[in-house]
PDB file of C-alpha atoms in Angstrom:
ATOM      1  CA  MET A  26     -22.012   5.626   9.184  1.00  0.00           C
ATOM      2  CA  GLN A  27     -19.188   6.334  11.536  1.00  0.00           C
ATOM      3  CA  PHE A  28     -16.378   4.289  13.033  1.00  0.00           C
ATOM      4  CA  GLU A  29     -12.984   4.675  14.617  1.00  0.00           C
ATOM      5  CA  TYR A  30      -9.683   2.678  14.941  1.00  0.00           C
ATOM      6  CA  SER A  31      -6.743   3.250  17.185  1.00  0.00           C
ATOM      7  CA  ILE A  32      -3.227   3.347  15.696  1.00  0.00           C
ATOM      8  CA  GLU A  33      -0.135   2.530  17.674  1.00  0.00           C
ATOM      9  CA  GLY A  34       2.974   4.629  16.869  1.00  0.00           C
ATOM     10  CA  GLY A  35       6.051   2.483  15.986  1.00  0.00           C
ATOM     11  CA  ASN A  36       4.065  -0.690  15.562  1.00  0.00           C
ATOM     12  CA  PHE A  37       4.859  -1.522  11.902  1.00  0.00           C
ATOM     13  CA  SER A  38       3.512  -5.068  11.973  1.00  0.00           C
ATOM     14  CA  ARG A  39       0.061  -3.588  12.534  1.00  0.00           C
ATOM     15  CA  ALA A  40       0.438  -0.627  10.183  1.00  0.00           C
ATOM     16  CA  GLY A  41      -2.260  -0.876   7.528  1.00  0.00           C
ATOM     17  CA  TYR A  42      -4.703  -2.916   9.603  1.00  0.00           C
ATOM     18  CA  ALA A  43      -7.163  -0.042  10.024  1.00  0.00           C
ATOM     19  CA  SER A  44      -6.976   0.898   6.328  1.00  0.00           C
ATOM     20  CA  SER A  45      -7.572  -2.793   5.391  1.00  0.00           C
ATOM     21  CA  GLU A  46     -10.678  -2.788   7.569  1.00  0.00           C
ATOM     22  CA  VAL A  47     -11.998   0.425   5.918  1.00  0.00           C
ATOM     23  CA  LYS A  48     -11.393  -1.104   2.530  1.00  0.00           C
ATOM     24  CA  LYS A  49     -13.518  -4.158   3.430  1.00  0.00           C
ATOM     25  CA  LYS A  50     -16.303  -1.881   4.724  1.00  0.00           C
ATOM     26  CA  LEU A  51     -16.266   0.281   1.481  1.00  0.00           C
ATOM     27  CA  LYS A  52     -16.469  -2.917  -0.602  1.00  0.00           C
ATOM     28  CA  GLN A  53     -19.429  -4.166   1.438  1.00  0.00           C
ATOM     29  CA  LEU A  54     -21.101  -0.821   0.740  1.00  0.00           C
ATOM     30  CA  ASN A  55     -20.474  -1.317  -3.021  1.00  0.00           C
ATOM     31  CA  VAL A  56     -18.507   1.907  -3.378  1.00  0.00           C
ATOM     32  CA  ASP A  57     -16.980   2.230  -6.864  1.00  0.00           C
ATOM     33  CA  LEU A  58     -13.690   0.223  -6.955  1.00  0.00           C
ATOM     34  CA  GLN A  59     -11.654   3.124  -8.399  1.00  0.00           C
ATOM     35  CA  VAL A  60     -12.920   5.390  -5.601  1.00  0.00           C
ATOM     36  CA  ILE A  61     -12.105   2.653  -2.989  1.00  0.00           C
ATOM     37  CA  LYS A  62      -8.531   2.432  -4.337  1.00  0.00           C
ATOM     38  CA  ARG A  63      -7.949   6.137  -4.199  1.00  0.00           C
ATOM     39  CA  VAL A  64      -9.370   6.372  -0.677  1.00  0.00           C
ATOM     40  CA  VAL A  65      -7.503   3.452   0.790  1.00  0.00           C
ATOM     41  CA  VAL A  66      -4.115   4.382  -0.888  1.00  0.00           C
ATOM     42  CA  ALA A  67      -4.416   7.884   0.793  1.00  0.00           C
ATOM     43  CA  LEU A  68      -5.601   6.330   4.076  1.00  0.00           C
ATOM     44  CA  TYR A  69      -2.822   3.705   4.171  1.00  0.00           C
ATOM     45  CA  GLU A  70      -0.161   6.401   3.428  1.00  0.00           C
ATOM     46  CA  ALA A  71      -1.676   8.541   6.316  1.00  0.00           C
ATOM     47  CA  GLU A  72      -1.797   5.537   8.654  1.00  0.00           C
ATOM     48  CA  VAL A  73       1.818   4.674   7.876  1.00  0.00           C
ATOM     49  CA  ASN A  74       2.776   8.333   8.644  1.00  0.00           C
ATOM     50  CA  VAL A  75       1.110   8.018  12.110  1.00  0.00           C
ATOM     51  CA  VAL A  76       2.957   4.735  12.822  1.00  0.00           C
ATOM     52  CA  ALA A  77       6.275   6.185  11.512  1.00  0.00           C
ATOM     53  CA  HIS A  78       6.140   9.598  13.217  1.00  0.00           C
ATOM     54  CA  ALA A  79       3.689   9.751  16.101  1.00  0.00           C
ATOM     55  CA  TYR A  80       3.303   8.172  19.567  1.00  0.00           C
ATOM     56  CA  ASN A  81      -0.304   7.084  19.029  1.00  0.00           C
ATOM     57  CA  GLY A  82      -3.304   8.173  17.116  1.00  0.00           C
ATOM     58  CA  ARG A  83      -6.797   7.350  15.865  1.00  0.00           C
ATOM     59  CA  MET A  84      -8.544   7.022  12.519  1.00  0.00           C
ATOM     60  CA  GLU A  85     -11.966   8.510  12.239  1.00  0.00           C
ATOM     61  CA  VAL A  86     -14.086   7.318   9.336  1.00  0.00           C
ATOM     62  CA  GLU A  87     -17.443   8.874   8.257  1.00  0.00           C
ATOM     63  CA  ILE A  88     -19.218   7.517   5.201  1.00  0.00           C
ATOM     64  CA  ASP A  89     -22.396   9.001   3.830  1.00  0.00           C
ATOM     65  CA  LYS A  90     -24.081   8.745   0.422  1.00  0.00           C
ATOM     66  CA  ASP A  91     -22.059  11.553  -1.284  1.00  0.00           C
ATOM     67  CA  LYS A  92     -18.678  11.505   0.496  1.00  0.00           C
ATOM     68  CA  ILE A  93     -16.067   9.636   2.537  1.00  0.00           C
ATOM     69  CA  LYS A  94     -14.581  11.719   5.328  1.00  0.00           C
ATOM     70  CA  LEU A  95     -11.408  10.508   7.002  1.00  0.00           C
ATOM     71  CA  ALA A  96      -9.302  11.963   9.804  1.00  0.00           C
ATOM     72  CA  LEU A  97      -6.083  10.792  11.270  1.00  0.00           C
ATOM     73  CA  VAL A  98      -5.518  12.422  14.644  1.00  0.00           C
ATOM     74  CA  ASP A  99      -2.281  11.782  16.425  1.00  0.00           C
ATOM     75  CA  SER A 100      -0.216  12.709  19.456  1.00  0.00           C
ATOM     76  CA  GLY A 101       3.301  13.199  18.306  1.00  0.00           C
ATOM     77  CA  PRO A 102       6.079  15.637  17.427  1.00  0.00           C
ATOM     78  CA  GLY A 103       3.935  17.539  14.910  1.00  0.00           C
ATOM     79  CA  ILE A 104       5.131  19.028  11.626  1.00  0.00           C
ATOM     80  CA  PRO A 105       7.101  22.246  11.966  1.00  0.00           C
ATOM     81  CA  ASP A 106       6.792  23.245   8.245  1.00  0.00           C
ATOM     82  CA  ILE A 107       3.693  21.756   6.463  1.00  0.00           C
ATOM     83  CA  ASP A 108       4.631  23.338   3.097  1.00  0.00           C
ATOM     84  CA  LYS A 109       8.002  21.624   3.231  1.00  0.00           C
ATOM     85  CA  ALA A 110       6.360  18.308   4.192  1.00  0.00           C
ATOM     86  CA  MET A 111       4.177  18.570   1.097  1.00  0.00           C
ATOM     87  CA  GLU A 112       7.173  18.823  -1.164  1.00  0.00           C
ATOM     88  CA  GLU A 113       7.931  15.579  -3.018  1.00  0.00           C
ATOM     89  CA  GLY A 114      11.147  14.101  -1.801  1.00  0.00           C
ATOM     90  CA  TYR A 115      11.274  15.829   1.557  1.00  0.00           C
ATOM     91  CA  SER A 116      11.221  13.361   4.470  1.00  0.00           C
ATOM     92  CA  THR A 117      12.195  13.243   8.109  1.00  0.00           C
ATOM     93  CA  ALA A 118      11.663   9.369   8.264  1.00  0.00           C
ATOM     94  CA  THR A 119      13.976   7.185  10.293  1.00  0.00           C
ATOM     95  CA  PRO A 120      16.122   4.417   8.698  1.00  0.00           C
ATOM     96  CA  GLU A 121      13.593   1.893  10.183  1.00  0.00           C
ATOM     97  CA  VAL A 122      10.753   3.501   8.142  1.00  0.00           C
ATOM     98  CA  ARG A 123      12.964   3.463   4.999  1.00  0.00           C
ATOM     99  CA  GLU A 124      13.608  -0.263   5.565  1.00  0.00           C
ATOM    100  CA  MET A 125       9.819  -0.728   5.276  1.00  0.00           C
ATOM    101  CA  GLY A 126       9.818   0.800   1.763  1.00  0.00           C
ATOM    102  CA  PHE A 127       8.637   4.225   2.895  1.00  0.00           C
ATOM    103  CA  GLY A 128      10.192   7.500   3.902  1.00  0.00           C
ATOM    104  CA  ALA A 129      10.983   8.798   0.377  1.00  0.00           C
ATOM    105  CA  GLY A 130       8.961  11.928   0.931  1.00  0.00           C
ATOM    106  CA  MET A 131       6.086  10.844  -1.218  1.00  0.00           C
ATOM    107  CA  GLY A 132       3.386  10.156   1.283  1.00  0.00           C
ATOM    108  CA  LEU A 133       1.702  13.503   1.715  1.00  0.00           C
ATOM    109  CA  PRO A 134       1.951  14.508  -2.056  1.00  0.00           C
ATOM    110  CA  ASN A 135       0.407  11.122  -2.901  1.00  0.00           C
ATOM    111  CA  ILE A 136      -2.328  11.591  -0.321  1.00  0.00           C
ATOM    112  CA  LYS A 137      -3.099  14.975  -2.001  1.00  0.00           C
ATOM    113  CA  LYS A 138      -3.309  13.353  -5.438  1.00  0.00           C
ATOM    114  CA  ASN A 139      -5.862  10.737  -4.197  1.00  0.00           C
ATOM    115  CA  VAL A 140      -8.348  12.857  -2.235  1.00  0.00           C
ATOM    116  CA  ASP A 141     -10.559  15.713  -3.167  1.00  0.00           C
ATOM    117  CA  VAL A 142      -9.875  17.859  -0.056  1.00  0.00           C
ATOM    118  CA  LEU A 143      -6.824  17.558   2.189  1.00  0.00           C
ATOM    119  CA  THR A 144      -6.424  19.615   5.320  1.00  0.00           C
ATOM    120  CA  ILE A 145      -3.474  19.385   7.657  1.00  0.00           C
ATOM    121  CA  ASN A 146      -3.274  20.999  11.070  1.00  0.00           C
ATOM    122  CA  SER A 147      -0.248  20.519  13.235  1.00  0.00           C
ATOM    123  CA  VAL A 148       1.137  21.854  16.475  1.00  0.00           C
ATOM    124  CA  VAL A 149       4.800  21.162  17.124  1.00  0.00           C
ATOM    125  CA  GLY A 150       5.164  19.041  20.335  1.00  0.00           C
ATOM    126  CA  LYS A 151       1.459  18.098  20.441  1.00  0.00           C
ATOM    127  CA  GLY A 152       0.383  16.399  17.223  1.00  0.00           C
ATOM    128  CA  THR A 153      -1.124  16.450  13.821  1.00  0.00           C
ATOM    129  CA  THR A 154      -4.570  16.080  12.346  1.00  0.00           C
ATOM    130  CA  VAL A 155      -4.908  15.136   8.660  1.00  0.00           C
ATOM    131  CA  GLN A 156      -8.406  15.361   7.217  1.00  0.00           C
ATOM    132  CA  MET A 157      -9.315  13.927   3.875  1.00  0.00           C
ATOM    133  CA  ILE A 158     -12.538  14.150   1.971  1.00  0.00           C
ATOM    134  CA  THR A 159     -13.406  12.079  -1.113  1.00  0.00           C
ATOM    135  CA  TYR A 160     -16.621  12.726  -2.965  1.00  0.00           C
ATOM    136  CA  ILE A 161     -18.433   9.616  -4.234  1.00  0.00           C
TER     137      ILE A 161
ATOM    138  CA  MET B  29       0.233 -14.830 -18.201  1.00  0.00           C
ATOM    139  CA  LYS B  30      -0.991 -17.221 -15.584  1.00  0.00           C
ATOM    140  CA  LEU B  31       0.697 -17.567 -12.247  1.00  0.00           C
ATOM    141  CA  GLN B  32       2.503 -20.976 -12.879  1.00  0.00           C
ATOM    142  CA  GLU B  33       3.663 -19.765 -16.330  1.00  0.00           C
ATOM    143  CA  ILE B  34       5.258 -16.683 -14.615  1.00  0.00           C
ATOM    144  CA  ALA B  35       6.889 -18.947 -12.028  1.00  0.00           C
ATOM    145  CA  ASN B  36       8.264 -21.293 -14.716  1.00  0.00           C
ATOM    146  CA  LYS B  37       9.848 -18.450 -16.673  1.00  0.00           C
ATOM    147  CA  ILE B  38      11.849 -17.327 -13.618  1.00  0.00           C
ATOM    148  CA  ASP B  39      12.422 -20.735 -12.010  1.00  0.00           C
ATOM    149  CA  GLY B  40      10.301 -19.456  -9.160  1.00  0.00           C
ATOM    150  CA  ARG B  41       8.353 -21.228  -6.500  1.00  0.00           C
ATOM    151  CA  VAL B  42       4.557 -20.512  -6.139  1.00  0.00           C
ATOM    152  CA  ILE B  43       3.843 -19.899  -2.403  1.00  0.00           C
ATOM    153  CA  THR B  44       0.204 -18.806  -2.467  1.00  0.00           C
ATOM    154  CA  ALA B  45      -2.130 -19.231  -5.323  1.00  0.00           C
ATOM    155  CA  THR B  46      -5.584 -17.576  -5.269  1.00  0.00           C
ATOM    156  CA  ASN B  47      -8.405 -19.306  -7.099  1.00  0.00           C
ATOM    157  CA  ASN B  48      -5.988 -22.151  -8.050  1.00  0.00           C
ATOM    158  CA  GLY B  49      -3.674 -19.650  -9.820  1.00  0.00           C
ATOM    159  CA  SER B  50      -6.326 -18.833 -12.479  1.00  0.00           C
ATOM    160  CA  MET B  51      -5.751 -15.146 -12.662  1.00  0.00           C
ATOM    161  CA  THR B  52      -4.121 -13.722 -15.726  1.00  0.00           C
ATOM    162  CA  TYR B  53      -1.460 -10.987 -15.531  1.00  0.00           C
ATOM    163  CA  ASP B  54      -0.339  -8.753 -18.393  1.00  0.00           C
ATOM    164  CA  MET B  55       1.688  -6.006 -16.660  1.00  0.00           C
ATOM    165  CA  ALA B  56       4.461  -5.713 -14.149  1.00  0.00           C
ATOM    166  CA  PHE B  57       6.241  -3.141 -11.981  1.00  0.00           C
ATOM    167  CA  ALA B  58       9.549  -3.558 -10.193  1.00  0.00           C
ATOM    168  CA  SER B  59      10.396  -1.633  -7.040  1.00  0.00           C
ATOM    169  CA  ASP B  60      11.650  -1.896  -3.494  1.00  0.00           C
ATOM    170  CA  LEU B  61      10.015   1.431  -2.642  1.00  0.00           C
ATOM    171  CA  MET B  62       6.400   0.990  -1.619  1.00  0.00           C
ATOM    172  CA  SER B  63       5.712   4.689  -1.899  1.00  0.00           C
ATOM    173  CA  ASP B  64       6.327   4.278  -5.652  1.00  0.00           C
ATOM    174  CA  VAL B  65       4.035   1.286  -5.800  1.00  0.00           C
ATOM    175  CA  LEU B  66       1.271   3.320  -4.130  1.00  0.00           C
ATOM    176  CA  THR B  67       1.376   5.928  -6.973  1.00  0.00           C
ATOM    177  CA  LEU B  68       0.341   3.427  -9.611  1.00  0.00           C
ATOM    178  CA  GLN B  69      -3.165   3.594 -11.086  1.00  0.00           C
ATOM    179  CA  ASN B  70      -3.107   0.158 -12.763  1.00  0.00           C
ATOM    180  CA  ASP B  71      -4.869  -2.934 -11.476  1.00  0.00           C
ATOM    181  CA  ASN B  72      -4.176  -6.622 -12.030  1.00  0.00           C
ATOM    182  CA  MET B  73      -0.460  -6.398 -12.284  1.00  0.00           C
ATOM    183  CA  VAL B  74       2.606  -8.175 -10.925  1.00  0.00           C
ATOM    184  CA  LEU B  75       4.862  -6.497  -8.354  1.00  0.00           C
ATOM    185  CA  ILE B  76       8.505  -7.552  -8.549  1.00  0.00           C
ATOM    186  CA  THR B  77      10.310  -6.646  -5.333  1.00  0.00           C
ATOM    187  CA  GLY B  78      13.184  -7.611  -3.029  1.00  0.00           C
ATOM    188  CA  LEU B  79      11.432  -6.001   0.041  1.00  0.00           C
ATOM    189  CA  ALA B  80      10.031  -8.893   2.017  1.00  0.00           C
ATOM    190  CA  THR B  81       8.029  -7.318   4.799  1.00  0.00           C
ATOM    191  CA  LEU B  82       4.429  -7.428   5.981  1.00  0.00           C
ATOM    192  CA  GLN B  83       4.089  -3.843   4.588  1.00  0.00           C
ATOM    193  CA  THR B  84       4.797  -5.185   1.053  1.00  0.00           C
ATOM    194  CA  ILE B  85       1.667  -7.333   1.277  1.00  0.00           C
ATOM    195  CA  ARG B  86      -0.296  -4.465   2.785  1.00  0.00           C
ATOM    196  CA  THR B  87       0.815  -2.126  -0.010  1.00  0.00           C
ATOM    197  CA  ALA B  88      -0.257  -4.748  -2.635  1.00  0.00           C
ATOM    198  CA  GLU B  89      -3.552  -5.070  -0.843  1.00  0.00           C
ATOM    199  CA  MET B  90      -4.187  -1.357  -0.886  1.00  0.00           C
ATOM    200  CA  ALA B  91      -3.041  -0.967  -4.506  1.00  0.00           C
ATOM    201  CA  ASP B  92      -5.183  -3.788  -5.788  1.00  0.00           C
ATOM    202  CA  ILE B  93      -2.029  -5.784  -6.846  1.00  0.00           C
ATOM    203  CA  ASN B  94      -2.868  -9.456  -6.970  1.00  0.00           C
ATOM    204  CA  CYS B  95       0.675 -10.945  -7.491  1.00  0.00           C
ATOM    205  CA  ILE B  96       3.976 -10.355  -5.798  1.00  0.00           C
ATOM    206  CA  ILE B  97       7.311 -11.908  -6.905  1.00  0.00           C
ATOM    207  CA  PHE B  98       9.935 -11.806  -4.209  1.00  0.00           C
ATOM    208  CA  VAL B  99      13.358 -11.676  -5.878  1.00  0.00           C
ATOM    209  CA  ARG B 100      16.959 -12.024  -4.667  1.00  0.00           C
ATOM    210  CA  ASN B 101      16.010 -15.152  -2.768  1.00  0.00           C
ATOM    211  CA  LYS B 102      14.017 -13.269  -0.127  1.00  0.00           C
ATOM    212  CA  LYS B 103      11.729 -15.510   1.831  1.00  0.00           C
ATOM    213  CA  VAL B 104       8.228 -14.782   3.035  1.00  0.00           C
ATOM    214  CA  THR B 105       7.217 -15.230   6.644  1.00  0.00           C
ATOM    215  CA  ALA B 106       4.165 -17.292   7.747  1.00  0.00           C
ATOM    216  CA  GLU B 107       2.464 -13.956   8.736  1.00  0.00           C
ATOM    217  CA  MET B 108       3.052 -12.645   5.254  1.00  0.00           C
ATOM    218  CA  VAL B 109       1.621 -15.813   3.696  1.00  0.00           C
ATOM    219  CA  LYS B 110      -1.514 -15.656   5.852  1.00  0.00           C
ATOM    220  CA  LEU B 111      -2.095 -11.972   5.080  1.00  0.00           C
ATOM    221  CA  ALA B 112      -1.590 -12.652   1.328  1.00  0.00           C
ATOM    222  CA  SER B 113      -3.993 -15.595   1.331  1.00  0.00           C
ATOM    223  CA  ASP B 114      -6.631 -13.526   3.293  1.00  0.00           C
ATOM    224  CA  SER B 115      -6.224 -10.694   0.773  1.00  0.00           C
ATOM    225  CA  GLY B 116      -6.262 -12.914  -2.385  1.00  0.00           C
ATOM    226  CA  ILE B 117      -2.647 -12.128  -3.328  1.00  0.00           C
ATOM    227  CA  ASP B 118      -0.497 -14.673  -5.232  1.00  0.00           C
ATOM    228  CA  ILE B 119       3.105 -15.020  -4.140  1.00  0.00           C
ATOM    229  CA  ILE B 120       6.178 -16.387  -5.996  1.00  0.00           C
ATOM    230  CA  GLU B 121       9.609 -16.651  -4.449  1.00  0.00           C
ATOM    231  CA  CYS B 122      12.537 -16.382  -6.854  1.00  0.00           C
ATOM    232  CA  ARG B 123      16.341 -16.609  -6.451  1.00  0.00           C
ATOM    233  CA  TYR B 124      17.158 -14.400  -9.441  1.00  0.00           C
ATOM    234  CA  SER B 125      17.985 -10.666  -9.183  1.00  0.00           C
ATOM    235  CA  MET B 126      15.317  -8.021  -9.876  1.00  0.00           C
ATOM    236  CA  PHE B 127      17.048  -7.142 -13.154  1.00  0.00           C
ATOM    237  CA  ARG B 128      17.127 -10.750 -14.347  1.00  0.00           C
ATOM    238  CA  THR B 129      13.547 -11.478 -13.266  1.00  0.00           C
ATOM    239  CA  SER B 130      12.245  -8.328 -14.943  1.00  0.00           C
ATOM    240  CA  GLY B 131      14.192  -9.056 -18.063  1.00  0.00           C
ATOM    241  CA  LEU B 132      12.849 -12.587 -18.370  1.00  0.00           C
ATOM    242  CA  LEU B 133       9.239 -11.498 -17.766  1.00  0.00           C
ATOM    243  CA  PHE B 134       9.520  -8.543 -20.181  1.00  0.00           C
ATOM    244  CA  GLN B 135      10.882 -10.973 -22.783  1.00  0.00           C
ATOM    245  CA  SER B 136       7.980 -13.308 -22.149  1.00  0.00           C
ATOM    246  CA  GLY B 137       5.375 -10.607 -22.846  1.00  0.00           C
ATOM    247  CA  LEU B 138       4.557  -8.859 -19.544  1.00  0.00           C
ATOM    248  CA  LYS B 139       4.167  -5.128 -20.280  1.00  0.00           C
ATOM    249  CA  PRO B 140       5.773  -2.299 -18.218  1.00  0.00           C
ATOM    250  CA  VAL B 141       3.362   0.140 -16.422  1.00  0.00           C
ATOM    251  CA  TYR B 142       5.160   3.069 -18.092  1.00  0.00           C
TER     252      TYR B 142
END
């Protein structure tokens, strides 16, 4: 099963909508509740990152019987130093993002904790692709 | 503790009550930082926060948190109430500080997450 959602950069009132839809689908498919929680927490963090940092993006979701594959593909400024971005506490978030309760430099480390495979590819000035795989 | 019991302890006002407020809560976590909330593994707990935004409700939805207490007299918007109702999240508004609210609920038996 495959589906896709678009994500609008800067639109905080809609941030989380796509992750919420994925959560509903996973529940319908009777995926284990602990697995759903791990997947959607990682997905929501990644969606908020796109809203916070990119101009626009999309969420690609692929569910099969043994794994959930998610990709967040954005057009945006990119990440100059991915290793630095993975450090807890490092953040380039704006004050607006911090007012939303994010931007503490915990997003990417928390994503890593919640998925089985995390791959980040980024080109400065073009955009970032975050791929996450969770085995069911 | 049941929703109304919690509200009574902190002189709070129940804004949304899922299943007639029948859910029982035994743990709580207080934070204005949603990134911290998203690191918690526990279910069925109360979030005490002064951050009244739509993203607070979204965070609770993703983290399987079924009750939010908005402290420091923060008010929820109609959009937040709708999202909380759709997601089965109980909401209480409270005029006390986060410290006072947490203290009263701790004293009443709600356990900390860690």
